[in-house]
PDB file of C-alpha atoms in Angstrom:
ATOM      1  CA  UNK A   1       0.000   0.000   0.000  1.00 96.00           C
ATOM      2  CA  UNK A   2       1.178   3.334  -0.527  1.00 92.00           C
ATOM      3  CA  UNK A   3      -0.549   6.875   0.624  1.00 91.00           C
ATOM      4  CA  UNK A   4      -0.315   9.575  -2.185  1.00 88.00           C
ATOM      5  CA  UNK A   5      -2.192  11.507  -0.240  1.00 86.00           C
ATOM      6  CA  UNK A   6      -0.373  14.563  -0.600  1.00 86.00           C
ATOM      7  CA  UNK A   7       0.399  14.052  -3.787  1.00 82.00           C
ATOM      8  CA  UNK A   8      -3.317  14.385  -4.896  1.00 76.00           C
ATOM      9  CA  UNK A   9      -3.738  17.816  -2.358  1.00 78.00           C
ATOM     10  CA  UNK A  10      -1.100  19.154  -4.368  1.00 78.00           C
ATOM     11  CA  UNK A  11      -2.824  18.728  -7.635  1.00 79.00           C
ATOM     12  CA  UNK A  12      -6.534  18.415  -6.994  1.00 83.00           C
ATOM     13  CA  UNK A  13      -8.179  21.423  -5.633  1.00 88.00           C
ATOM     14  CA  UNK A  14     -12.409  19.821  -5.903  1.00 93.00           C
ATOM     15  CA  UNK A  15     -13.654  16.427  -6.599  1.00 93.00           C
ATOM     16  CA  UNK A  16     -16.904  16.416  -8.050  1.00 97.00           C
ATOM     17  CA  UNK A  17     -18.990  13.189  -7.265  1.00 97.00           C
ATOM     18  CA  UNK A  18     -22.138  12.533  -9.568  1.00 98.00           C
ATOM     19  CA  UNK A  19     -24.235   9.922  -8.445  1.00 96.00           C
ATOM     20  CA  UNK A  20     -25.508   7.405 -10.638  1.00 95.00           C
ATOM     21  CA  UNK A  21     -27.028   4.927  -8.538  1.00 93.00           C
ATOM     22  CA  UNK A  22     -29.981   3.421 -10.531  1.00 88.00           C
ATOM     23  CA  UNK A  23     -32.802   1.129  -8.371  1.00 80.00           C
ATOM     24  CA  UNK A  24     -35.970  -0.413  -9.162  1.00 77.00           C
ATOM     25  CA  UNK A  25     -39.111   0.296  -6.630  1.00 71.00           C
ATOM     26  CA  UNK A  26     -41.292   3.204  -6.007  1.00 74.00           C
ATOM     27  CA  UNK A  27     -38.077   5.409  -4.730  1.00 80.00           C
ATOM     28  CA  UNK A  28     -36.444   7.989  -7.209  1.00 84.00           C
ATOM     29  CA  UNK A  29     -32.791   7.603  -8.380  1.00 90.00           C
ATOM     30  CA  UNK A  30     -30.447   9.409 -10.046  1.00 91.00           C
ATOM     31  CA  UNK A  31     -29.932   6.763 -12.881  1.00 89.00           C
ATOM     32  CA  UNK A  32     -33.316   7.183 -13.778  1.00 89.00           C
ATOM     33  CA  UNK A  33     -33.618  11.136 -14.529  1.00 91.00           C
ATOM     34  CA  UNK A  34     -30.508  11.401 -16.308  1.00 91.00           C
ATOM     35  CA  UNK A  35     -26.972  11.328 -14.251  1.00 95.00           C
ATOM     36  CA  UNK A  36     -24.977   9.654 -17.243  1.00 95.00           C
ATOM     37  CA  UNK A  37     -25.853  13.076 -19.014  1.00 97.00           C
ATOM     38  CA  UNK A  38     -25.643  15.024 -15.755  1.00 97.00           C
ATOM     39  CA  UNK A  39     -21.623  13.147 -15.463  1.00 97.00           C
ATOM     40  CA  UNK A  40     -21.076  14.231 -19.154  1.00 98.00           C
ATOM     41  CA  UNK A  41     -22.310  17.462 -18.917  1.00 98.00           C
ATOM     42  CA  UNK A  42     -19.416  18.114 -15.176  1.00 97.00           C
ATOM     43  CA  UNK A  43     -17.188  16.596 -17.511  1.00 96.00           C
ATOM     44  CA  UNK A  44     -17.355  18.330 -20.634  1.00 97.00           C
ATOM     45  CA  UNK A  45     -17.928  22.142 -18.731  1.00 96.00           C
ATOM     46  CA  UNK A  46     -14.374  21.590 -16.721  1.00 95.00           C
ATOM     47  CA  UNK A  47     -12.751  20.022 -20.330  1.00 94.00           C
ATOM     48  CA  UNK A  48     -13.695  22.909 -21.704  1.00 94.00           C
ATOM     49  CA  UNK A  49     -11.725  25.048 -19.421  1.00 92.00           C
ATOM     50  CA  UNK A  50      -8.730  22.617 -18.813  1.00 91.00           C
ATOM     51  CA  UNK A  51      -9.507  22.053 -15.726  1.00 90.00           C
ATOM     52  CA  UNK A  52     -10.640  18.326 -15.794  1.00 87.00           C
ATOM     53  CA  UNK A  53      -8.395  16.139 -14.348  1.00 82.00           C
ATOM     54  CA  UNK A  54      -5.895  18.589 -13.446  1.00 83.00           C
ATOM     55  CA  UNK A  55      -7.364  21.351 -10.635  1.00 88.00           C
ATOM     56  CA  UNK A  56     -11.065  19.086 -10.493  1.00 93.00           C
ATOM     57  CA  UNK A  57     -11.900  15.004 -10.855  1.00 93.00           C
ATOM     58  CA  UNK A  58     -15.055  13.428 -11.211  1.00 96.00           C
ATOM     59  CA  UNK A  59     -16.565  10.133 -10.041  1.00 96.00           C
ATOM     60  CA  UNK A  60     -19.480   8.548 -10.427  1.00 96.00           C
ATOM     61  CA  UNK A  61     -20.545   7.212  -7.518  1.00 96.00           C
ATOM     62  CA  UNK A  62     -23.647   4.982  -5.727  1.00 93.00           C
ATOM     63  CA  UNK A  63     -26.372   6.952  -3.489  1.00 92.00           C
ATOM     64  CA  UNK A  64     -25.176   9.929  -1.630  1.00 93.00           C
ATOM     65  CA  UNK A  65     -28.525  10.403   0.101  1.00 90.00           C
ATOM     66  CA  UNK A  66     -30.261  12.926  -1.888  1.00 91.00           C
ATOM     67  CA  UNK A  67     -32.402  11.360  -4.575  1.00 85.00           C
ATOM     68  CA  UNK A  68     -35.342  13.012  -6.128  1.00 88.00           C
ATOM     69  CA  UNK A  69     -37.278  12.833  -9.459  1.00 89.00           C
ATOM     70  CA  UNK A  70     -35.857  16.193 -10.113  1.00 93.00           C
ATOM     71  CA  UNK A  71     -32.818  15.760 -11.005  1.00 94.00           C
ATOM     72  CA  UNK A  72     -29.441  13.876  -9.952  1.00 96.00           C
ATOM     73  CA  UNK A  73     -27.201  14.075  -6.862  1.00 97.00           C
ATOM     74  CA  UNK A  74     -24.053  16.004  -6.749  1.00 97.00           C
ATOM     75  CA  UNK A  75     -21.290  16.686  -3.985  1.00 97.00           C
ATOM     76  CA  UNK A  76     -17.832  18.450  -4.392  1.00 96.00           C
ATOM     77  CA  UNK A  77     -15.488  17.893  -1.973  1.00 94.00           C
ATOM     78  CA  UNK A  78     -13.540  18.405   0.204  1.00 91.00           C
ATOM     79  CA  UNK A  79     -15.977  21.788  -0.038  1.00 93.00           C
ATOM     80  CA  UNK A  80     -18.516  19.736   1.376  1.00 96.00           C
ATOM     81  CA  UNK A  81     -21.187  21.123  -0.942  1.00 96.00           C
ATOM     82  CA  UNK A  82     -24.183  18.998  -1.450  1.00 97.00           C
ATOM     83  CA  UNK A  83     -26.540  19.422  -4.284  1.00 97.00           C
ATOM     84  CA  UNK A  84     -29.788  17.742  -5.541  1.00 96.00           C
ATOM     85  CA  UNK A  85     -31.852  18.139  -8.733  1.00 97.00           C
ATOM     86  CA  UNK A  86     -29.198  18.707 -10.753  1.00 97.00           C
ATOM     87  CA  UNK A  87     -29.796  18.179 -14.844  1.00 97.00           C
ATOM     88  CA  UNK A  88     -27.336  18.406 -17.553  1.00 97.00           C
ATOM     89  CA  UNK A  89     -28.648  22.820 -18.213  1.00 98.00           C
ATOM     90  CA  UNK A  90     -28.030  23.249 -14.874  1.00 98.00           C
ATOM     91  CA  UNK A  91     -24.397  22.145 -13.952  1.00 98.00           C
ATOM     92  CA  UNK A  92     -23.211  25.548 -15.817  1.00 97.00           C
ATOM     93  CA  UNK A  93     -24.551  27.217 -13.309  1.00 97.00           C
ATOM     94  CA  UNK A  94     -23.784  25.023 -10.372  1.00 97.00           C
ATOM     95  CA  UNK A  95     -19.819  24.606 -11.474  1.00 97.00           C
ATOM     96  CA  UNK A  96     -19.816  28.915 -12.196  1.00 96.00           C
ATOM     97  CA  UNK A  97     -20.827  29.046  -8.839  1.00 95.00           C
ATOM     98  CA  UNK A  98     -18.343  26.840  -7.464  1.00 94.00           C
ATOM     99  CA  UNK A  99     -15.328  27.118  -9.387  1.00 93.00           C
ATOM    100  CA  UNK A 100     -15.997  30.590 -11.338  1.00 92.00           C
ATOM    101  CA  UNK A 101     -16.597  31.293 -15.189  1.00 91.00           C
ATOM    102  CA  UNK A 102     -13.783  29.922 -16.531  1.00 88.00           C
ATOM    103  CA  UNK A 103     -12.788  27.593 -13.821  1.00 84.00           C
ATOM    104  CA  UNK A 104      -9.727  29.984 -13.255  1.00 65.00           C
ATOM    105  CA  UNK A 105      -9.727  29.967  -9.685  1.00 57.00           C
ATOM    106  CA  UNK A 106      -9.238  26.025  -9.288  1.00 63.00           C
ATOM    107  CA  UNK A 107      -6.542  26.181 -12.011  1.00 49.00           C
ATOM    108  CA  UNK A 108      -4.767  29.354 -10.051  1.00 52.00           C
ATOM    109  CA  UNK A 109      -4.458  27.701  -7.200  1.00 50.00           C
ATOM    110  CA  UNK A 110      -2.825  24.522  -8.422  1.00 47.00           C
TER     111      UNK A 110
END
């Protein structure tokens, strides 16, 4: 085993995690009402600005707790910023918000 811990502080400022848990049942999930698109559409806004992969990640992961028929789950951390309802036109607005226009402030500080 080896910790690369602070080898990933030095170069990841945010790690986006898109959940794409999908269920059967009467309960909403996040597979259902679109997260592949939702984890494109992360992706593709922080490509655009170079900052995918080398100030932000992204990781699909299982339930994080906030499932609705809305929209899917979202939390960066280690900002500890939870989001629900998200949709492929609204994580524009959701990654401005966190990271700024042009994603300049996560690649500044890196």
């Amino acid at each position: 085993m080896k910790d690369r811990t602070a080898e990933h502080r030095d170069r990841l400022e945010a790690h986006v995690f898109v959940c794409t848990n999908d269920r059967d049942g009467e309960y909403a999930s996040c597979g259902a009402v679109g997260a592949e698109e939702t984890v494109a559409a992360v992706k593709d806004w922080l490509r655009e600005r170079d900052a995918f992969w080398t100030a932000v990640s992204v990781s699909e992961t299982s339930c994080l707790g906030l499932c609705s028929e809305d929209g899917t789950a979202v939390s960066i951390q280690p900002r500890n910023t939870w989001y629900s309802d998200v949709t492929p036109e609204t994580v524009p607005d959701l990654l401005e918000s966190e990271f700024g226009p042009n994603a300049a402030a996560v690649r500044d500080e890196n």
